[in-house]
Coordinates of N, CA and C in Angstrom, one line a residue:
M1 N 0.8 -1.2 0.0 CA 0.0 0.0 0.0 C 0.9 1.3 0.0
A2 N 1.7 1.4 -1.0 CA 2.5 2.6 -1.0 C 1.7 3.8 -1.6
A3 N 2.1 4.9 -1.0 CA 1.4 6.2 -1.5 C 1.9 6.5 -2.9
P4 N 1.1 7.1 -3.7 CA 1.5 7.5 -5.1 C 2.6 8.5 -5.0
P5 N 3.4 8.6 -6.1 CA 4.5 9.6 -6.1 C 4.1 11.0 -5.7
G6 N 4.8 11.6 -4.9 CA 4.5 13.0 -4.5 C 3.5 13.1 -3.3
R7 N 3.1 11.9 -2.8 CA 2.2 11.9 -1.6 C 2.8 11.0 -0.6
R8 N 2.6 11.3 0.7 CA 3.1 10.5 1.8 C 2.0 10.3 2.7
L9 N 1.9 9.0 3.1 CA 0.9 8.7 4.2 C 1.6 9.2 5.5
T10 N 0.8 9.8 6.4 CA 1.4 10.5 7.5 C 2.1 9.5 8.5
D11 N 1.4 8.5 8.9 CA 2.0 7.5 9.8 C 1.3 6.2 9.8
T12 N 1.8 5.3 10.6 CA 1.3 4.0 10.7 C -0.1 4.0 11.4
A13 N -0.2 4.9 12.4 CA -1.5 5.0 13.1 C -2.6 5.4 12.1
D14 N -2.4 6.3 11.2 CA -3.4 6.6 10.2 C -3.8 5.4 9.4
L15 N -2.8 4.6 9.0 CA -3.1 3.4 8.2 C -4.0 2.4 9.0
V16 N -3.7 2.3 10.2 CA -4.5 1.4 11.1 C -5.9 1.9 11.2
R17 N -6.1 3.2 11.3 CA -7.5 3.7 11.4 C -8.2 3.6 10.1
L18 N -7.5 3.8 9.0 CA -8.1 3.7 7.7 C -8.5 2.2 7.4
R19 N -7.7 1.3 7.9 CA -8.1 -0.1 7.7 C -9.3 -0.4 8.6
Q20 N -9.4 0.2 9.7 CA -10.6 0.0 10.6 C -11.9 0.5 9.8
A21 N -11.8 1.6 9.2 CA -12.9 2.1 8.4 C -13.2 1.2 7.2
R22 N -12.1 0.7 6.6 CA -12.3 -0.2 5.4 C -13.0 -1.5 5.9
D23 N -12.6 -2.0 7.1 CA -13.2 -3.2 7.7 C -14.6 -2.9 8.0
Q24 N -15.0 -1.7 8.5 CA -16.4 -1.4 8.7 C -17.2 -1.5 7.4
M25 N -16.6 -1.0 6.3 CA -17.3 -1.1 5.0 C -17.5 -2.5 4.6
D26 N -16.5 -3.4 4.8 CA -16.6 -4.8 4.5 C -17.7 -5.5 5.3
R27 N -17.8 -5.1 6.6 CA -18.7 -5.7 7.5 C -20.1 -5.2 7.3
D28 N -20.3 -3.9 7.1 CA -21.6 -3.2 7.1 C -22.0 -2.7 5.7
Y29 N -21.5 -3.4 4.7 CA -21.7 -3.0 3.3 C -23.2 -2.8 3.0
A30 N -24.1 -3.5 3.6 CA -25.5 -3.5 3.3 C -26.2 -2.3 4.0
E31 N -25.5 -1.6 4.9 CA -26.1 -0.5 5.7 C -25.8 0.8 4.9
P32 N -26.6 1.8 5.1 CA -26.3 3.1 4.5 C -25.1 3.7 5.3
L33 N -24.0 3.9 4.6 CA -22.8 4.4 5.2 C -22.5 5.8 4.6
D34 N -22.0 6.7 5.4 CA -21.6 8.0 4.9 C -20.2 8.3 5.3
V35 N -19.6 9.3 4.6 CA -18.2 9.6 4.8 C -18.0 10.1 6.2
A36 N -18.9 10.9 6.8 CA -18.7 11.4 8.1 C -18.6 10.3 9.1
A37 N -19.4 9.3 9.1 CA -19.4 8.2 10.0 C -18.1 7.4 9.9
L38 N -17.7 7.1 8.6 CA -16.4 6.4 8.4 C -15.2 7.2 8.8
A39 N -15.3 8.5 8.6 CA -14.2 9.4 9.1 C -14.1 9.4 10.6
R40 N -15.2 9.4 11.3 CA -15.2 9.3 12.7 C -14.5 8.0 13.2
T41 N -14.8 6.9 12.5 CA -14.1 5.6 12.8 C -12.6 5.8 12.7
A42 N -12.2 6.5 11.7 CA -10.8 6.7 11.4 C -10.2 7.9 12.2
L43 N -11.0 8.6 13.0 CA -10.6 9.8 13.8 C -10.0 10.8 12.9
M44 N -10.7 11.1 11.7 CA -10.3 12.1 10.8 C -11.4 13.0 10.3
S45 N -11.1 14.1 9.8 CA -12.2 14.9 9.2 C -12.7 14.2 7.9
P46 N -13.9 14.5 7.4 CA -14.4 13.8 6.2 C -13.5 14.0 5.0
G47 N -13.0 15.2 4.8 CA -12.2 15.5 3.6 C -10.8 14.8 3.7
H48 N -10.2 14.9 4.9 CA -8.9 14.2 5.1 C -9.1 12.7 5.0
F49 N -10.2 12.2 5.5 CA -10.4 10.7 5.4 C -10.5 10.3 3.9
S50 N -11.3 11.0 3.1 CA -11.5 10.7 1.7 C -10.1 10.7 1.0
R51 N -9.4 11.8 1.2 CA -8.0 11.9 0.5 C -7.1 10.8 1.0
S52 N -7.0 10.5 2.3 CA -6.1 9.5 2.8 C -6.5 8.1 2.4
F53 N -7.8 7.8 2.4 CA -8.3 6.5 1.9 C -7.9 6.3 0.5
R54 N -8.1 7.3 -0.4 CA -7.7 7.1 -1.8 C -6.2 7.0 -1.9
S55 N -5.4 7.7 -1.2 CA -4.0 7.6 -1.2 C -3.5 6.2 -0.8
A56 N -4.1 5.7 0.3 CA -3.7 4.4 0.8 C -4.2 3.2 0.0
F57 N -5.4 3.3 -0.5 CA -6.0 2.1 -1.1 C -6.2 2.2 -2.6
G58 N -5.9 3.4 -3.2 CA -6.0 3.6 -4.6 C -7.4 3.8 -5.2
E59 N -8.4 3.9 -4.4 CA -9.7 4.2 -4.8 C -10.5 4.9 -3.7
T60 N -11.6 5.6 -4.1 CA -12.3 6.4 -3.2 C -13.1 5.4 -2.3
P61 N -13.6 5.9 -1.1 CA -14.4 5.1 -0.2 C -15.7 4.6 -0.9
Y62 N -16.3 5.5 -1.7 CA -17.5 5.1 -2.5 C -17.2 3.9 -3.5
S63 N -16.1 4.1 -4.2 CA -15.7 3.1 -5.2 C -15.5 1.7 -4.5
Y64 N -14.8 1.8 -3.3 CA -14.5 0.6 -2.6 C -15.8 -0.1 -2.1
L65 N -16.7 0.7 -1.5 CA -17.9 0.2 -1.0 C -18.7 -0.5 -2.1
M66 N -18.8 0.2 -3.3 CA -19.6 -0.4 -4.4 C -19.0 -1.6 -4.9
T67 N -17.7 -1.8 -4.9 CA -17.0 -3.0 -5.3 C -17.4 -4.1 -4.4
R68 N -17.4 -3.8 -3.1 CA -17.9 -4.9 -2.1 C -19.3 -5.3 -2.3
R69 N -20.2 -4.3 -2.6 CA -21.6 -4.6 -2.8 C -21.8 -5.4 -4.1
I70 N -21.1 -5.1 -5.1 CA -21.2 -5.9 -6.4 C -20.7 -7.3 -6.2
E71 N -19.6 -7.5 -5.4 CA -19.1 -8.8 -5.1 C -20.2 -9.6 -4.5
R72 N -20.8 -9.1 -3.4 CA -21.8 -9.8 -2.7 C -23.0 -10.0 -3.6
A73 N -23.4 -9.1 -4.4 CA -24.5 -9.2 -5.4 C -24.3 -10.4 -6.3
K74 N -23.0 -10.5 -6.8 CA -22.7 -11.6 -7.7 C -22.9 -13.0 -7.0
A75 N -22.5 -13.1 -5.8 CA -22.8 -14.3 -5.0 C -24.2 -14.6 -4.9
L76 N -25.0 -13.6 -4.5 CA -26.5 -13.8 -4.4 C -27.2 -14.1 -5.7
L77 N -26.7 -13.5 -6.8 CA -27.3 -13.8 -8.1 C -27.0 -15.2 -8.5
R78 N -25.8 -15.7 -8.2 CA -25.4 -17.0 -8.6 C -26.3 -18.1 -7.9
R79 N -26.7 -17.8 -6.7 CA -27.7 -18.7 -6.0 C -28.9 -18.9 -6.8
G80 N -29.4 -17.8 -7.4 CA -30.6 -17.9 -8.3 C -32.0 -17.9 -7.6
D81 N -32.0 -17.8 -6.3 CA -33.3 -17.8 -5.6 C -33.8 -16.4 -5.3
L82 N -33.1 -15.4 -5.6 CA -33.5 -14.0 -5.4 C -33.7 -13.3 -6.7
T83 N -34.6 -12.3 -6.8 CA -34.7 -11.5 -8.0 C -33.6 -10.5 -7.9
V84 N -33.4 -9.8 -9.1 CA -32.4 -8.7 -9.1 C -32.8 -7.6 -8.2
T85 N -34.0 -7.3 -8.1 CA -34.5 -6.2 -7.2 C -34.2 -6.6 -5.7
D86 N -34.5 -7.9 -5.3 CA -34.2 -8.3 -4.0 C -32.7 -8.2 -3.7
V87 N -31.9 -8.6 -4.6 CA -30.4 -8.6 -4.5 C -29.9 -7.1 -4.3
C88 N -30.5 -6.2 -5.2 CA -30.1 -4.8 -5.1 C -30.3 -4.3 -3.7
F89 N -31.5 -4.5 -3.1 CA -31.7 -4.0 -1.7 C -31.0 -4.8 -0.7
A90 N -30.7 -6.1 -0.9 CA -30.0 -6.9 0.1 C -28.6 -6.4 0.3
V91 N -28.0 -5.9 -0.8 CA -26.6 -5.4 -0.7 C -26.4 -3.9 -0.3
G92 N -27.5 -3.3 0.0 CA -27.5 -1.9 0.4 C -27.7 -0.8 -0.6
C93 N -28.0 -1.2 -1.8 CA -28.3 -0.2 -2.8 C -29.8 0.2 -2.7
T94 N -30.1 1.5 -3.0 CA -31.4 2.0 -2.9 C -32.1 2.3 -4.3
S95 N -31.3 2.2 -5.3 CA -31.8 2.4 -6.7 C -31.5 1.2 -7.6
L96 N -32.5 0.6 -8.1 CA -32.3 -0.5 -9.0 C -31.6 -0.1 -10.3
G97 N -31.9 1.1 -10.8 CA -31.2 1.5 -12.0 C -29.7 1.8 -11.8
S98 N -29.4 2.4 -10.7 CA -28.0 2.7 -10.4 C -27.2 1.4 -10.1
F99 N -27.9 0.5 -9.4 CA -27.3 -0.8 -9.1 C -27.0 -1.5 -10.4
S100 N -28.0 -1.6 -11.3 CA -27.8 -2.3 -12.6 C -26.7 -1.7 -13.4
S101 N -26.7 -0.3 -13.5 CA -25.6 0.3 -14.2 C -24.2 0.0 -13.7
R102 N -24.1 0.1 -12.4 CA -22.8 -0.1 -11.8 C -22.4 -1.6 -11.9
F103 N -23.3 -2.5 -11.8 CA -23.1 -3.9 -11.9 C -22.6 -4.2 -13.4
T104 N -23.3 -3.7 -14.3 CA -22.9 -3.9 -15.7 C -21.6 -3.3 -16.0
E105 N -21.3 -2.1 -15.5 CA -20.0 -1.5 -15.7 C -18.8 -2.4 -15.1
L106 N -19.0 -2.9 -13.9 CA -17.9 -3.7 -13.3 C -17.8 -5.1 -13.8
V107 N -19.0 -5.8 -14.0 CA -19.0 -7.2 -14.4 C -19.0 -7.4 -15.9
G108 N -19.5 -6.5 -16.6 CA -19.5 -6.6 -18.1 C -20.8 -7.2 -18.6
E109 N -21.8 -7.5 -17.8 CA -23.1 -7.9 -18.2 C -24.1 -7.5 -17.2
S110 N -25.4 -7.5 -17.6 CA -26.4 -7.0 -16.7 C -26.6 -8.0 -15.6
P111 N -27.2 -7.6 -14.4 CA -27.5 -8.5 -13.4 C -28.4 -9.6 -13.8
S112 N -29.4 -9.3 -14.6 CA -30.4 -10.3 -15.1 C -29.7 -11.4 -15.9
S113 N -28.8 -11.0 -16.8 CA -28.1 -12.0 -17.7 C -27.1 -12.8 -16.8
Y114 N -26.5 -12.1 -15.9 CA -25.6 -12.8 -15.0 C -26.3 -13.9 -14.2
R115 N -27.5 -13.5 -13.7 CA -28.3 -14.5 -12.9 C -28.8 -15.6 -13.7
A116 N -29.1 -15.3 -15.0 CA -29.7 -16.4 -15.9 C -28.7 -17.4 -16.4
R117 N -27.5 -17.1 -16.5 CA -26.5 -18.0 -17.1 C -26.0 -19.0 -16.0
P118 N -25.6 -20.2 -16.4 CA -25.1 -21.2 -15.5 C -23.8 -20.8 -14.8
H119 N -23.7 -21.2 -13.5 CA -22.5 -20.9 -12.7 C -21.9 -22.1 -12.1
D120 N -22.1 -23.2 -12.7 CA -21.6 -24.5 -12.1 C -20.1 -24.7 -12.1
G121 N -19.4 -24.0 -13.0 CA -18.0 -24.2 -13.1 C -17.2 -23.9 -11.9
G122 N -17.6 -23.0 -11.0 CA -16.9 -22.5 -9.9 C -17.1 -23.3 -8.6
A123 N -18.0 -24.4 -8.7 CA -18.4 -25.1 -7.5 C -17.2 -25.8 -6.9
A124 N -16.2 -26.3 -7.6 CA -15.1 -27.0 -7.1 C -14.0 -26.1 -6.6
I125 N -14.1 -24.8 -6.8 CA -13.1 -23.8 -6.4 C -13.3 -23.4 -4.9
P126 N -12.3 -23.4 -4.0 CA -12.5 -23.0 -2.7 C -13.0 -21.5 -2.7
A127 N -13.8 -21.2 -1.7 CA -14.4 -19.8 -1.7 C -13.4 -18.7 -1.6
C128 N -12.2 -19.0 -0.9 CA -11.2 -17.9 -0.8 C -10.6 -17.6 -2.1
F129 N -10.5 -18.6 -3.0 CA -10.0 -18.4 -4.4 C -11.0 -17.8 -5.3
A130 N -12.3 -18.3 -5.1 CA -13.4 -17.8 -6.0 C -13.6 -16.3 -5.7
K131 N -13.4 -15.8 -4.5 CA -13.6 -14.4 -4.2 C -12.5 -13.6 -5.0
I132 N -11.3 -14.1 -5.0 CA -10.2 -13.4 -5.8 C -10.5 -13.3 -7.3
V133 N -10.9 -14.5 -7.8 CA -11.2 -14.6 -9.2 C -12.4 -13.8 -9.7
T134 N -13.4 -13.7 -8.8 CA -14.7 -13.1 -9.3 C -14.8 -11.6 -8.8
R135 N -13.7 -11.1 -8.2 CA -13.8 -9.7 -7.8 C -14.0 -8.8 -9.0
P136 N -14.9 -7.9 -9.0 CA -15.1 -6.9 -10.1 C -13.9 -6.0 -10.3
V137 N -13.6 -5.7 -11.5 CA -12.5 -4.8 -11.8 C -13.0 -3.7 -12.7
R138 N -12.7 -2.5 -12.3 CA -13.1 -1.4 -13.2 C -12.4 -1.4 -14.5
P139 N -13.1 -1.2 -15.6 CA -12.5 -1.2 -16.9 C -11.7 0.1 -17.0
L140 N -10.6 0.1 -17.8 CA -9.8 1.2 -18.1 C -10.5 2.0 -19.2
R141 N -10.7 3.3 -18.9 CA -11.3 4.2 -19.9 C -10.3 5.2 -20.3
S142 N -10.0 5.3 -21.6 CA -9.1 6.3 -22.0 C -9.8 7.7 -22.0
G143 N -9.0 8.7 -21.6 CA -9.5 10.0 -21.6 C -10.4 10.4 -20.4
S144 N -10.5 9.5 -19.4 CA -11.4 9.8 -18.3 C -10.7 10.3 -17.1
A145 N -9.3 10.3 -17.1 CA -8.6 10.7 -16.0 C -8.9 12.2 -15.7
G146 N -9.2 12.4 -14.4 CA -9.5 13.8 -14.1 C -10.9 14.2 -14.2
S147 N -11.8 13.3 -14.7 CA -13.1 13.7 -15.0 C -14.0 13.7 -13.7
G148 N -13.5 13.0 -12.7 CA -14.2 13.0 -11.4 C -15.4 12.1 -11.4
S149 N -15.7 11.3 -12.5 CA -16.8 10.5 -12.5 C -16.6 9.2 -11.7
A150 N -17.6 8.7 -11.2 CA -17.5 7.5 -10.3 C -17.1 6.3 -11.1
G151 N -17.3 6.2 -12.3 CA -17.0 5.0 -13.1 C -15.6 5.0 -13.7
S152 N -14.8 6.1 -13.6 CA -13.5 6.1 -14.2 C -12.6 5.1 -13.5
G153 N -11.4 4.9 -14.0 CA -10.5 3.9 -13.5 C -10.1 4.1 -12.1
S154 N -9.4 3.1 -11.6 CA -8.9 3.1 -10.2 C -7.4 2.6 -10.3
A155 N -6.8 2.4 -9.1 CA -5.5 2.0 -9.0 C -5.3 0.7 -9.7
R156 N -6.3 -0.2 -9.7 CA -6.2 -1.5 -10.3 C -6.1 -1.4 -11.8
S157 N -6.7 -0.4 -12.4 CA -6.6 -0.3 -13.8 C -5.6 0.7 -14.3
G158 N -5.0 1.4 -13.4 CA -3.9 2.3 -13.7 C -4.2 3.7 -14.0
S159 N -5.4 4.1 -14.0 CA -5.7 5.6 -14.2 C -6.1 6.2 -12.9
A160 N -6.1 7.5 -12.9 CA -6.4 8.2 -11.6 C -7.6 9.1 -11.8
R161 N -8.2 9.5 -10.7 CA -9.4 10.4 -10.8 C -9.1 11.5 -9.9
S162 N -9.7 12.6 -10.2 CA -9.7 13.7 -9.2 C -11.1 14.3 -9.1
G163 N -11.3 14.9 -8.0 CA -12.6 15.5 -7.7 C -12.7 16.0 -6.3
S164 N -13.6 16.8 -6.0 CA -13.7 17.3 -4.7 C -14.5 16.4 -3.8
A165 N -14.2 16.3 -2.6 CA -15.0 15.5 -1.6 C -16.3 16.3 -1.3
P166 N -17.4 15.6 -1.2 CA -18.6 16.3 -0.8 C -18.6 16.5 0.7
S167 N -19.6 17.2 1.1 CA -19.7 17.5 2.6 C -19.8 16.2 3.4
G168 N -19.5 16.3 4.7 CA -19.4 15.2 5.5 C -20.7 14.4 5.7
S169 N -21.8 14.9 5.3 CA -23.0 14.2 5.4 C -23.4 13.4 4.2
A170 N -22.5 13.4 3.2 CA -22.8 12.7 1.9 C -22.9 11.3 2.2
R171 N -24.0 10.7 1.6 CA -24.2 9.2 1.7 C -23.4 8.4 0.7
L172 N -22.9 7.3 1.1 CA -22.2 6.4 0.2 C -23.2 5.3 -0.2
D173 N -24.3 5.7 -0.8 CA -25.1 4.6 -1.4 C -25.3 4.9 -2.9
S174 N -26.1 4.1 -3.5 CA -26.2 4.1 -4.9 C -26.9 5.4 -5.5
R175 N -27.4 6.2 -4.6 CA -28.0 7.5 -5.1 C -26.9 8.5 -5.4
Q176 N -25.7 8.3 -4.9 CA -24.7 9.3 -5.1 C -23.6 8.7 -6.0
H177 N -23.2 9.4 -7.0 CA -22.2 8.9 -8.0 C -21.0 9.8 -8.1
A178 N -21.0 10.8 -7.2 CA -19.8 11.7 -7.2 C -18.6 11.0 -6.5
A179 N -17.4 11.3 -7.0 CA -16.2 10.7 -6.3 C -16.2 11.3 -4.9
V180 N -16.0 10.4 -4.0 CA -16.0 10.7 -2.6 C -14.6 11.0 -2.1

């Protein structure tokens, strides 16, 4: 978790607190989470938290949270016993349209088509490996660096985003698509 060139993470204690906030997102992904609450977990101001999180983990808190939600949605859709709408709400998204758009962006197919196709091939793979293999990865978009859009690349795809952090009360759910 090295900081990008020209940026320095302040200290190990900040990293520990950022990991605690990230762990909270992993644990409570289905709950409505906001930057201010996560920043309080990390003992930082909302703006400093957003900048530090992005510096440490290569993506914004919103982007990280949505990736977790889509990972869980994929698992629920593979089961096949829930509708796409049920899955949308089960993973903490509040808008079916926004959920479907983000799912399609990260996975490469709509939630309906993902649910409809067979998923028997991964049954013999241990869950810890399946999670690594099935993790959604943001596609690299040429010309999107600096646009501030939520769907532009991340550290995994090699591009960077810039944008201002919204106020501390901004919600990290599917209704907000601004970079956090």
